[in-house]
Amino acid sequence: MIKRERYKRLVMFLASVLVIGLQTFNFAYVWFTEYNFREVIGSVYWRRGHWALIVLYGVIVYIMSKLFGALKVGYMRVLDVIISQILSVVCTNVIAYLQLALIGRWKFMSHAGPMLGLTAVNLAVVIVWVIFMRWIYTRIYPPRQVIMIYDSDNPEKLLKNISSRKDKYVISEAVYLGNGMDYIKERILHYQGVIVGDMPSHERNLLVKYCFEKNIRCYCSPKISDIMIMSSEKIHMFDTPLLLFRNRGLTVEQQAIKRVFDVAVSLLMLVVLSPLMVLIALLIKLYDGGPVFYTQERLTQNGRIFHVYKFRSMRVDSEKNGARLAMKNDSRVTPVGKVLRNIHFDELPQLFNIIRGDMSLVGPRPERPEIAALYEEEIPEFSYRLKMKAGLTGYAQVYGKYNTTPYDKLKLDLTYIENYSFFLDLQLIATTVKILFQKENTEGVEQWQTTAAVKKDRKSRRQDQD
């Protein structure tokens, strides 16, 4: 297993080259047999032009695959990878068809059949590739036997999350930190990996260094300071290395690019989705005669309060007893609202907030001031999320859930803030399309919860400071 682990990246690289090469080969076949003729483009295409077009198609396939995470066969679930590959193939061929239309001065518009056939063939290719490579991957790299080390904090949530990926990990033993470091180190030697839960920094450092010494894979639940360290800049001006934390948020150039992109994409989406938004408005109005839109105070960059726009998904009197997050099986949600919330279409009016400058396409989820204040009583660092504008989608929205705890939501949002790039924004937008129909991402809080906070947040924060 250890020897095979060395070749994992090579195996996945060759698998990626294979699927991209097959799609590119299929495109080349369609180009030479169906599109490269005088009647369509007016002249015979030059030899080097053939290769330029084919290579460009391969580059687009690669970019789309990276954008949707379509090459992560061993990392994501099979269905997730298949959905990613489908989106990648469709987007690639739409771009390629527009490119061919330009080359042929729009004469290709009447020759869409071959491109549709190419799309169908490539969809079959990628689905077969995903299933086959998953089978190969599980044979070469079976689930890793791991041990979990936990402190007095209940590890139930982490255990549940990791146990949901039995194709990757099998937690064979869970050991309480109070058993002593000597006993824990002896048990670690029997496993292929160690999961270190929330615990004080001193004990965690001892375990991490021990795993490093013994060449044992180690998974850690990061502290807030860890996320900041990961994005730091290395300084080597003298013989003592330094890490630089700029803590300044986005640069002026990044802000300008992000704002232009926000406005351009939001205007385009409003034009494309306007018929759907009118239909949603009619359904809401016809159901109970109440207002179509729902406005609510939310927080954005630097703690500024703004009014967010949403399609109303609950009864008009849903908050007569005070503010609270939506619960599981919440009776306040209307039948129309239930559908809208499941596919996130209740958020579409926030495109107007983006155009106004209150929000961005990508950023931390906008919280209500009163709920954020409750979170900050337990986690003062929760306000760190306000270093950037609130977002329609974002890191926490994609990789978390509606009922993700505030402490975990903070760490997800800080991961985005500290690692911001334009390409990361594109990745998160692409991933958002993929998760639109994943119901678990809209799952409400428990009946006993007013907010997403749980008792463990106080303990987690104290350990984060240790």
GROMACS .gro file of C-alpha atoms in nm:
model
  466
    1MET     CA    1   0.000   0.000   0.000
    2ILE     CA    2   0.281   0.240   0.094
    3LYS     CA    3   0.472   0.167  -0.229
    4ARG     CA    4   0.158   0.206  -0.441
    5GLU     CA    5   0.083   0.539  -0.271
    6ARG     CA    6   0.390   0.689  -0.437
    7TYR     CA    7   0.236   0.635  -0.779
    8LYS     CA    8  -0.112   0.770  -0.701
    9ARG     CA    9  -0.053   1.109  -0.861
   10LEU     CA   10   0.101   0.947  -1.169
   11VAL     CA   11  -0.197   0.711  -1.206
   12MET     CA   12  -0.447   0.996  -1.178
   13PHE     CA   13  -0.243   1.214  -1.414
   14LEU     CA   14  -0.240   0.942  -1.680
   15ALA     CA   15  -0.613   0.883  -1.627
   16SER     CA   16  -0.678   1.257  -1.677
   17VAL     CA   17  -0.467   1.263  -1.993
   18LEU     CA   18  -0.665   0.963  -2.122
   19VAL     CA   19  -1.012   1.117  -2.080
   20ILE     CA   20  -0.905   1.458  -2.215
   21GLY     CA   21  -0.728   1.288  -2.507
   22LEU     CA   22  -1.033   1.076  -2.595
   23GLN     CA   23  -1.262   1.381  -2.601
   24THR     CA   24  -1.012   1.575  -2.812
   25PHE     CA   25  -0.973   1.283  -3.053
   26ASN     CA   26  -1.350   1.265  -3.098
   27PHE     CA   27  -1.359   1.637  -3.173
   28ALA     CA   28  -1.078   1.599  -3.428
   29TYR     CA   29  -1.271   1.322  -3.601
   30VAL     CA   30  -1.586   1.536  -3.622
   31TRP     CA   31  -1.385   1.834  -3.746
   32PHE     CA   32  -1.213   1.646  -4.027
   33THR     CA   33  -1.518   1.445  -4.137
   34GLU     CA   34  -1.804   1.690  -4.088
   35TYR     CA   35  -1.689   2.053  -4.068
   36ASN     CA   36  -1.369   2.102  -4.265
   37PHE     CA   37  -1.516   2.148  -4.611
   38ARG     CA   38  -1.533   2.436  -4.856
   39GLU     CA   39  -1.913   2.472  -4.861
   40VAL     CA   40  -1.918   2.572  -4.495
   41ILE     CA   41  -1.606   2.779  -4.430
   42GLY     CA   42  -1.552   2.902  -4.785
   43SER     CA   43  -1.202   2.757  -4.824
   44VAL     CA   44  -0.995   2.456  -4.726
   45TYR     CA   45  -0.858   2.502  -4.375
   46TRP     CA   46  -0.480   2.542  -4.351
   47ARG     CA   47  -0.286   2.245  -4.207
   48ARG     CA   48  -0.151   2.424  -3.898
   49GLY     CA   49  -0.498   2.562  -3.839
   50HIS     CA   50  -0.624   2.208  -3.788
   51TRP     CA   51  -0.380   2.146  -3.505
   52ALA     CA   52  -0.440   2.486  -3.349
   53LEU     CA   53  -0.815   2.420  -3.338
   54ILE     CA   54  -0.776   2.068  -3.200
   55VAL     CA   55  -0.524   2.173  -2.933
   56LEU     CA   56  -0.748   2.462  -2.834
   57TYR     CA   57  -1.036   2.218  -2.785
   58GLY     CA   58  -0.815   2.005  -2.560
   59VAL     CA   59  -0.720   2.314  -2.356
   60ILE     CA   60  -1.088   2.406  -2.312
   61VAL     CA   61  -1.166   2.049  -2.199
   62TYR     CA   62  -0.888   2.075  -1.940
   63ILE     CA   63  -1.001   2.414  -1.810
   64MET     CA   64  -1.365   2.307  -1.781
   65SER     CA   65  -1.263   1.981  -1.611
   66LYS     CA   66  -1.057   2.172  -1.354
   67LEU     CA   67  -1.333   2.427  -1.306
   68PHE     CA   68  -1.597   2.166  -1.225
   69GLY     CA   69  -1.361   1.927  -1.044
   70ALA     CA   70  -1.433   1.661  -1.306
   71LEU     CA   71  -1.097   1.484  -1.272
   72LYS     CA   72  -1.117   1.409  -0.897
   73VAL     CA   73  -1.215   1.045  -0.933
   74GLY     CA   74  -1.061   0.926  -0.607
   75TYR     CA   75  -1.153   1.237  -0.413
   76MET     CA   76  -1.524   1.289  -0.481
   77ARG     CA   77  -1.818   1.050  -0.491
   78VAL     CA   78  -1.891   0.876  -0.821
   79LEU     CA   79  -2.215   1.068  -0.881
   80ASP     CA   80  -2.043   1.401  -0.807
   81VAL     CA   81  -1.769   1.326  -1.060
   82ILE     CA   82  -2.022   1.214  -1.323
   83ILE     CA   83  -2.223   1.536  -1.279
   84SER     CA   84  -1.901   1.737  -1.301
   85GLN     CA   85  -1.798   1.559  -1.621
   86ILE     CA   86  -2.141   1.613  -1.778
   87LEU     CA   87  -2.127   1.986  -1.704
   88SER     CA   88  -1.771   2.000  -1.835
   89VAL     CA   89  -1.861   1.827  -2.164
   90VAL     CA   90  -2.168   2.044  -2.223
   91CYS     CA   91  -1.986   2.372  -2.150
   92THR     CA   92  -1.685   2.269  -2.362
   93ASN     CA   93  -1.896   2.184  -2.663
   94VAL     CA   94  -2.107   2.499  -2.636
   95ILE     CA   95  -1.786   2.706  -2.643
   96ALA     CA   96  -1.644   2.495  -2.928
   97TYR     CA   97  -1.962   2.531  -3.133
   98LEU     CA   98  -1.960   2.909  -3.094
   99GLN     CA   99  -1.596   2.906  -3.200
  100LEU     CA  100  -1.677   2.701  -3.511
  101ALA     CA  101  -1.967   2.931  -3.589
  102LEU     CA  102  -1.728   3.227  -3.590
  103ILE     CA  103  -1.479   3.041  -3.810
  104GLY     CA  104  -1.752   2.955  -4.059
  105ARG     CA  105  -1.905   3.305  -4.044
  106TRP     CA  106  -2.214   3.156  -3.874
  107LYS     CA  107  -2.270   2.906  -4.156
  108PHE     CA  108  -2.223   2.628  -3.900
  109MET     CA  109  -2.551   2.724  -3.736
  110SER     CA  110  -2.733   2.490  -3.976
  111HIS     CA  111  -2.483   2.210  -3.908
  112ALA     CA  112  -2.542   2.148  -3.537
  113GLY     CA  113  -2.603   1.774  -3.579
  114PRO     CA  114  -2.236   1.663  -3.570
  115MET     CA  115  -2.168   1.870  -3.259
  116LEU     CA  116  -2.472   1.723  -3.085
  117GLY     CA  117  -2.347   1.378  -3.181
  118LEU     CA  118  -2.002   1.464  -3.045
  119THR     CA  119  -2.161   1.574  -2.718
  120ALA     CA  120  -2.352   1.246  -2.686
  121VAL     CA  121  -2.040   1.038  -2.761
  122ASN     CA  122  -1.823   1.235  -2.519
  123LEU     CA  123  -2.088   1.207  -2.246
  124ALA     CA  124  -2.081   0.829  -2.290
  125VAL     CA  125  -1.700   0.834  -2.285
  126VAL     CA  126  -1.671   1.032  -1.962
  127ILE     CA  127  -1.937   0.827  -1.779
  128VAL     CA  128  -1.763   0.502  -1.873
  129TRP     CA  129  -1.427   0.659  -1.777
  130VAL     CA  130  -1.553   0.766  -1.433
  131ILE     CA  131  -1.699   0.421  -1.352
  132PHE     CA  132  -1.393   0.237  -1.483
  133MET     CA  133  -1.139   0.463  -1.308
  134ARG     CA  134  -1.335   0.444  -0.984
  135TRP     CA  135  -1.319   0.065  -1.005
  136ILE     CA  136  -0.945   0.079  -1.074
  137TYR     CA  137  -0.890   0.330  -0.793
  138THR     CA  138  -1.070   0.124  -0.531
  139ARG     CA  139  -0.871  -0.185  -0.631
  140ILE     CA  140  -0.535  -0.009  -0.613
  141TYR     CA  141  -0.620   0.216  -0.317
  142PRO     CA  142  -0.875   0.054  -0.083
  143PRO     CA  143  -1.022   0.256   0.209
  144ARG     CA  144  -0.755   0.371   0.452
  145GLN     CA  145  -0.766   0.229   0.806
  146VAL     CA  146  -0.741   0.529   1.042
  147ILE     CA  147  -0.748   0.608   1.412
  148MET     CA  148  -0.920   0.915   1.556
  149ILE     CA  149  -0.780   1.107   1.854
  150TYR     CA  150  -1.034   1.329   2.030
  151ASP     CA  151  -1.050   1.547   2.339
  152SER     CA  152  -1.339   1.591   2.584
  153ASP     CA  153  -1.542   1.750   2.303
  154ASN     CA  154  -1.790   1.500   2.155
  155PRO     CA  155  -1.642   1.376   1.823
  156GLU     CA  156  -1.982   1.258   1.696
  157LYS     CA  157  -2.012   1.515   1.415
  158LEU     CA  158  -1.661   1.452   1.281
  159LEU     CA  159  -1.714   1.077   1.307
  160LYS     CA  160  -2.040   1.106   1.116
  161ASN     CA  161  -1.884   1.317   0.841
  162ILE     CA  162  -1.586   1.088   0.791
  163SER     CA  163  -1.799   0.772   0.813
  164SER     CA  164  -2.007   0.904   0.520
  165ARG     CA  165  -1.702   0.838   0.301
  166LYS     CA  166  -1.640   0.471   0.372
  167ASP     CA  167  -1.493   0.446   0.025
  168LYS     CA  168  -1.202   0.662   0.151
  169TYR     CA  169  -1.169   0.603   0.527
  170VAL     CA  170  -1.254   0.340   0.783
  171ILE     CA  171  -1.229   0.465   1.141
  172SER     CA  172  -1.114   0.148   1.316
  173GLU     CA  173  -1.050   0.304   1.655
  174ALA     CA  174  -1.125   0.626   1.844
  175VAL     CA  175  -0.899   0.712   2.139
  176TYR     CA  176  -0.962   0.973   2.407
  177LEU     CA  177  -0.676   1.219   2.460
  178GLY     CA  178  -0.700   1.159   2.836
  179ASN     CA  179  -0.559   0.807   2.791
  180GLY     CA  180  -0.214   0.959   2.777
  181MET     CA  181   0.032   1.039   2.501
  182ASP     CA  182   0.237   0.719   2.541
  183TYR     CA  183  -0.069   0.498   2.490
  184ILE     CA  184  -0.190   0.708   2.194
  185LYS     CA  185   0.150   0.695   2.020
  186GLU     CA  186   0.159   0.318   2.056
  187ARG     CA  187  -0.189   0.283   1.900
  188ILE     CA  188  -0.104   0.518   1.613
  189LEU     CA  189   0.164   0.278   1.488
  190HIS     CA  190  -0.104   0.022   1.398
  191TYR     CA  191  -0.281   0.245   1.140
  192GLN     CA  192  -0.230   0.405   0.799
  193GLY     CA  193  -0.359   0.745   0.905
  194VAL     CA  194  -0.449   0.958   1.206
  195ILE     CA  195  -0.739   1.200   1.242
  196VAL     CA  196  -0.671   1.467   1.504
  197GLY     CA  197  -0.988   1.635   1.627
  198ASP     CA  198  -1.033   1.964   1.816
  199MET     CA  199  -0.785   1.976   2.101
  200PRO     CA  200  -0.537   2.220   2.262
  201SER     CA  201  -0.246   2.327   2.043
  202HIS     CA  202   0.025   2.171   2.262
  203GLU     CA  203  -0.116   1.818   2.240
  204ARG     CA  204  -0.198   1.856   1.874
  205ASN     CA  205   0.159   1.966   1.796
  206LEU     CA  206   0.297   1.659   1.971
  207LEU     CA  207   0.076   1.429   1.765
  208VAL     CA  208   0.146   1.603   1.434
  209LYS     CA  209   0.523   1.588   1.490
  210TYR     CA  210   0.504   1.224   1.590
  211CYS     CA  211   0.312   1.138   1.270
  212PHE     CA  212   0.572   1.330   1.070
  213GLU     CA  213   0.853   1.138   1.238
  214LYS     CA  214   0.689   0.801   1.166
  215ASN     CA  215   0.579   0.890   0.810
  216ILE     CA  216   0.212   0.839   0.898
  217ARG     CA  217  -0.056   1.040   0.720
  218CYS     CA  218  -0.227   1.292   0.951
  219TYR     CA  219  -0.560   1.475   0.912
  220CYS     CA  220  -0.621   1.777   1.139
  221SER     CA  221  -0.923   1.991   1.207
  222PRO     CA  222  -0.776   2.340   1.144
  223LYS     CA  223  -0.784   2.625   1.392
  224ILE     CA  224  -0.857   2.980   1.279
  225SER     CA  225  -0.488   3.073   1.299
  226ASP     CA  226  -0.400   2.769   1.083
  227ILE     CA  227  -0.613   2.905   0.798
  228MET     CA  228  -0.432   3.238   0.820
  229ILE     CA  229  -0.091   3.065   0.823
  230MET     CA  230  -0.176   2.860   0.512
  231SER     CA  231  -0.213   3.176   0.304
  232SER     CA  232   0.093   3.357   0.442
  233GLU     CA  233   0.384   3.474   0.230
  234LYS     CA  234   0.728   3.329   0.297
  235ILE     CA  235   1.009   3.580   0.367
  236HIS     CA  236   1.376   3.481   0.330
  237MET     CA  237   1.575   3.802   0.374
  238PHE     CA  238   1.808   3.651   0.635
  239ASP     CA  239   1.879   3.317   0.803
  240THR     CA  240   1.560   3.326   1.011
  241PRO     CA  241   1.252   3.244   0.800
  242LEU     CA  242   0.945   3.463   0.848
  243LEU     CA  243   0.580   3.434   0.750
  244LEU     CA  244   0.404   3.753   0.637
  245PHE     CA  245   0.033   3.805   0.702
  246ARG     CA  246  -0.086   4.109   0.508
  247ASN     CA  247  -0.440   4.100   0.654
  248ARG     CA  248  -0.555   4.362   0.407
  249GLY     CA  249  -0.827   4.181   0.215
  250LEU     CA  250  -0.847   4.231  -0.160
  251THR     CA  251  -0.610   4.460  -0.346
  252VAL     CA  252  -0.749   4.752  -0.548
  253GLU     CA  253  -0.695   4.558  -0.869
  254GLN     CA  254  -0.875   4.251  -0.733
  255GLN     CA  255  -1.166   4.465  -0.613
  256ALA     CA  256  -1.200   4.626  -0.958
  257ILE     CA  257  -1.192   4.293  -1.144
  258LYS     CA  258  -1.436   4.136  -0.900
  259ARG     CA  259  -1.680   4.429  -0.928
  260VAL     CA  260  -1.677   4.434  -1.310
  261PHE     CA  261  -1.732   4.058  -1.317
  262ASP     CA  262  -2.016   4.083  -1.062
  263VAL     CA  263  -2.206   4.347  -1.258
  264ALA     CA  264  -2.154   4.186  -1.600
  265VAL     CA  265  -2.261   3.837  -1.491
  266SER     CA  266  -2.555   3.966  -1.282
  267LEU     CA  267  -2.696   4.170  -1.571
  268LEU     CA  268  -2.660   3.873  -1.806
  269MET     CA  269  -2.831   3.640  -1.556
  270LEU     CA  270  -3.118   3.885  -1.505
  271VAL     CA  271  -3.179   3.900  -1.880
  272VAL     CA  272  -3.163   3.520  -1.923
  273LEU     CA  273  -3.364   3.436  -1.608
  274SER     CA  274  -3.623   3.713  -1.628
  275PRO     CA  275  -3.901   3.484  -1.771
  276LEU     CA  276  -3.838   3.233  -1.491
  277MET     CA  277  -3.840   3.506  -1.226
  278VAL     CA  278  -4.174   3.639  -1.357
  279LEU     CA  279  -4.319   3.287  -1.338
  280ILE     CA  280  -4.194   3.244  -0.978
  281ALA     CA  281  -4.345   3.580  -0.882
  282LEU     CA  282  -4.684   3.476  -1.026
  283LEU     CA  283  -4.681   3.144  -0.838
  284ILE     CA  284  -4.603   3.313  -0.506
  285LYS     CA  285  -4.875   3.574  -0.559
  286LEU     CA  286  -5.136   3.322  -0.667
  287TYR     CA  287  -5.074   3.094  -0.369
  288ASP     CA  288  -5.171   3.328  -0.083
  289GLY     CA  289  -5.194   3.678  -0.229
  290GLY     CA  290  -4.904   3.800  -0.013
  291PRO     CA  291  -4.602   4.001  -0.125
  292VAL     CA  292  -4.374   3.841  -0.382
  293PHE     CA  293  -4.049   3.968  -0.238
  294TYR     CA  294  -3.914   3.948   0.114
  295THR     CA  295  -3.662   4.199   0.244
  296GLN     CA  296  -3.450   4.150   0.549
  297GLU     CA  297  -3.158   4.327   0.718
  298ARG     CA  298  -2.827   4.152   0.660
  299LEU     CA  299  -2.458   4.227   0.720
  300THR     CA  300  -2.200   4.283   0.448
  301GLN     CA  301  -1.843   4.417   0.432
  302ASN     CA  302  -1.718   4.601   0.744
  303GLY     CA  303  -2.044   4.529   0.926
  304ARG     CA  304  -2.259   4.752   0.703
  305ILE     CA  305  -2.630   4.668   0.719
  306PHE     CA  306  -2.827   4.637   0.396
  307HIS     CA  307  -3.165   4.499   0.291
  308VAL     CA  308  -3.138   4.169   0.105
  309TYR     CA  309  -3.402   4.079  -0.155
  310LYS     CA  310  -3.545   3.726  -0.177
  311PHE     CA  311  -3.851   3.558  -0.316
  312ARG     CA  312  -4.081   3.499  -0.021
  313SER     CA  313  -4.075   3.129   0.070
  314MET     CA  314  -4.254   3.144   0.408
  315ARG     CA  315  -4.591   3.257   0.536
  316VAL     CA  316  -4.635   3.632   0.578
  317ASP     CA  317  -4.646   3.595   0.961
  318SER     CA  318  -4.349   3.357   0.979
  319GLU     CA  319  -4.154   3.569   1.230
  320LYS     CA  320  -4.430   3.694   1.457
  321ASN     CA  321  -4.250   3.519   1.747
  322GLY     CA  322  -3.905   3.657   1.664
  323ALA     CA  323  -3.614   3.587   1.429
  324ARG     CA  324  -3.494   3.230   1.380
  325LEU     CA  325  -3.341   3.020   1.105
  326ALA     CA  326  -3.553   2.778   0.904
  327MET     CA  327  -3.596   2.441   1.077
  328LYS     CA  328  -3.612   2.089   0.935
  329ASN     CA  329  -3.966   2.031   0.806
  330ASP     CA  330  -4.049   2.393   0.894
  331SER     CA  331  -4.428   2.444   0.883
  332ARG     CA  332  -4.377   2.813   0.802
  333VAL     CA  333  -4.247   2.729   0.453
  334THR     CA  334  -4.515   2.743   0.181
  335PRO     CA  335  -4.544   2.466  -0.086
  336VAL     CA  336  -4.404   2.706  -0.348
  337GLY     CA  337  -4.133   2.815  -0.107
  338LYS     CA  338  -4.030   2.458  -0.038
  339VAL     CA  339  -3.950   2.401  -0.404
  340LEU     CA  340  -3.770   2.736  -0.431
  341ARG     CA  341  -3.558   2.669  -0.123
  342ASN     CA  342  -3.463   2.319  -0.238
  343ILE     CA  343  -3.320   2.453  -0.565
  344HIS     CA  344  -3.203   2.787  -0.416
  345PHE     CA  345  -3.415   2.992  -0.659
  346ASP     CA  346  -3.550   3.204  -0.372
  347GLU     CA  347  -3.207   3.373  -0.380
  348LEU     CA  348  -3.236   3.501  -0.740
  349PRO     CA  349  -3.353   3.857  -0.649
  350GLN     CA  350  -3.017   3.904  -0.477
  351LEU     CA  351  -2.883   3.975  -0.826
  352PHE     CA  352  -3.026   4.324  -0.771
  353ASN     CA  353  -2.826   4.350  -0.446
  354ILE     CA  354  -2.512   4.261  -0.641
  355ILE     CA  355  -2.575   4.530  -0.903
  356ARG     CA  356  -2.635   4.784  -0.624
  357GLY     CA  357  -2.301   4.692  -0.468
  358ASP     CA  358  -2.437   4.543  -0.145
  359MET     CA  359  -2.320   4.194  -0.235
  360SER     CA  360  -2.086   4.002  -0.464
  361LEU     CA  361  -2.148   3.688  -0.666
  362VAL     CA  362  -1.903   3.506  -0.437
  363GLY     CA  363  -1.842   3.584  -0.072
  364PRO     CA  364  -1.943   3.494   0.285
  365ARG     CA  365  -2.311   3.422   0.343
  366PRO     CA  366  -2.487   3.741   0.465
  367GLU     CA  367  -2.602   3.690   0.824
  368ARG     CA  368  -2.879   3.873   1.008
  369PRO     CA  369  -2.738   4.130   1.257
  370GLU     CA  370  -2.923   3.983   1.555
  371ILE     CA  371  -2.813   3.626   1.478
  372ALA     CA  372  -2.454   3.734   1.408
  373ALA     CA  373  -2.454   3.909   1.747
  374LEU     CA  374  -2.551   3.582   1.915
  375TYR     CA  375  -2.272   3.399   1.735
  376GLU     CA  376  -2.017   3.662   1.836
  377GLU     CA  377  -2.101   3.613   2.203
  378GLU     CA  378  -1.952   3.264   2.173
  379ILE     CA  379  -1.709   3.331   1.885
  380PRO     CA  380  -1.583   3.695   1.879
  381GLU     CA  381  -1.380   3.607   1.566
  382PHE     CA  382  -1.706   3.551   1.375
  383SER     CA  383  -1.685   3.914   1.260
  384TYR     CA  384  -1.368   3.829   1.063
  385ARG     CA  385  -1.604   3.714   0.785
  386LEU     CA  386  -1.693   4.078   0.722
  387LYS     CA  387  -1.357   4.155   0.561
  388MET     CA  388  -1.530   4.093   0.226
  389LYS     CA  389  -1.872   4.163   0.077
  390ALA     CA  390  -2.144   3.908   0.139
  391GLY     CA  391  -2.195   3.667  -0.151
  392LEU     CA  392  -2.480   3.503  -0.340
  393THR     CA  393  -2.267   3.189  -0.324
  394GLY     CA  394  -1.939   3.120  -0.153
  395TYR     CA  395  -1.702   2.874   0.008
  396ALA     CA  396  -1.927   2.807   0.308
  397GLN     CA  397  -2.237   2.787   0.087
  398VAL     CA  398  -2.070   2.528  -0.141
  399TYR     CA  399  -1.878   2.316   0.109
  400GLY     CA  400  -2.106   2.372   0.407
  401LYS     CA  401  -2.479   2.351   0.463
  402TYR     CA  402  -2.757   2.582   0.578
  403ASN     CA  403  -2.722   2.436   0.928
  404THR     CA  404  -2.340   2.429   0.942
  405THR     CA  405  -2.225   2.546   1.285
  406PRO     CA  406  -2.104   2.909   1.310
  407TYR     CA  407  -1.753   2.796   1.407
  408ASP     CA  408  -1.719   2.575   1.099
  409LYS     CA  409  -1.884   2.840   0.880
  410LEU     CA  410  -1.626   3.092   1.001
  411LYS     CA  411  -1.339   2.861   0.909
  412LEU     CA  412  -1.484   2.798   0.563
  413ASP     CA  413  -1.534   3.169   0.494
  414LEU     CA  414  -1.184   3.254   0.620
  415THR     CA  415  -1.044   2.988   0.388
  416TYR     CA  416  -1.202   3.178   0.098
  417ILE     CA  417  -1.097   3.523   0.218
  418GLU     CA  418  -0.736   3.420   0.280
  419ASN     CA  419  -0.702   3.230  -0.049
  420TYR     CA  420  -0.904   3.455  -0.281
  421SER     CA  421  -0.835   3.444  -0.653
  422PHE     CA  422  -1.046   3.510  -0.961
  423PHE     CA  423  -1.012   3.145  -1.063
  424LEU     CA  424  -1.137   3.038  -0.718
  425ASP     CA  425  -1.448   3.251  -0.778
  426LEU     CA  426  -1.503   3.073  -1.110
  427GLN     CA  427  -1.460   2.734  -0.942
  428LEU     CA  428  -1.712   2.819  -0.670
  429ILE     CA  429  -1.967   2.945  -0.925
  430ALA     CA  430  -1.921   2.625  -1.129
  431THR     CA  431  -1.957   2.410  -0.817
  432THR     CA  432  -2.271   2.603  -0.718
  433VAL     CA  433  -2.437   2.494  -1.043
  434LYS     CA  434  -2.355   2.134  -0.951
  435ILE     CA  435  -2.504   2.147  -0.599
  436LEU     CA  436  -2.826   2.328  -0.688
  437PHE     CA  437  -3.025   2.008  -0.659
  438GLN     CA  438  -2.853   1.864  -0.353
  439LYS     CA  439  -3.121   1.879  -0.086
  440GLU     CA  440  -2.883   1.836   0.209
  441ASN     CA  441  -2.732   2.180   0.143
  442THR     CA  442  -3.068   2.342   0.227
  443GLU     CA  443  -3.136   2.131   0.535
  444GLY     CA  444  -3.264   2.347   0.821
  445VAL     CA  445  -3.157   2.355   1.185
  446GLU     CA  446  -3.305   2.123   1.447
  447GLN     CA  447  -3.639   2.205   1.609
  448TRP     CA  448  -3.469   2.307   1.935
  449GLN     CA  449  -3.232   2.552   1.761
  450THR     CA  450  -3.306   2.918   1.697
  451THR     CA  451  -2.968   2.960   1.524
  452ALA     CA  452  -2.712   2.715   1.386
  453ALA     CA  453  -2.501   2.743   1.703
  454VAL     CA  454  -2.445   2.433   1.913
  455LYS     CA  455  -2.295   2.385   2.257
  456LYS     CA  456  -1.961   2.264   2.122
  457ASP     CA  457  -1.878   2.604   1.968
  458ARG     CA  458  -1.770   2.750   2.303
  459LYS     CA  459  -1.542   2.453   2.364
  460SER     CA  460  -1.402   2.465   2.010
  461ARG     CA  461  -1.323   2.833   2.038
  462ARG     CA  462  -1.141   2.786   2.368
  463GLN     CA  463  -0.930   2.508   2.213
  464ASP     CA  464  -0.863   2.731   1.913
  465GLN     CA  465  -0.709   2.987   2.147
  466ASP     CA  466  -0.496   2.731   2.335
   0.00000   0.00000   0.00000
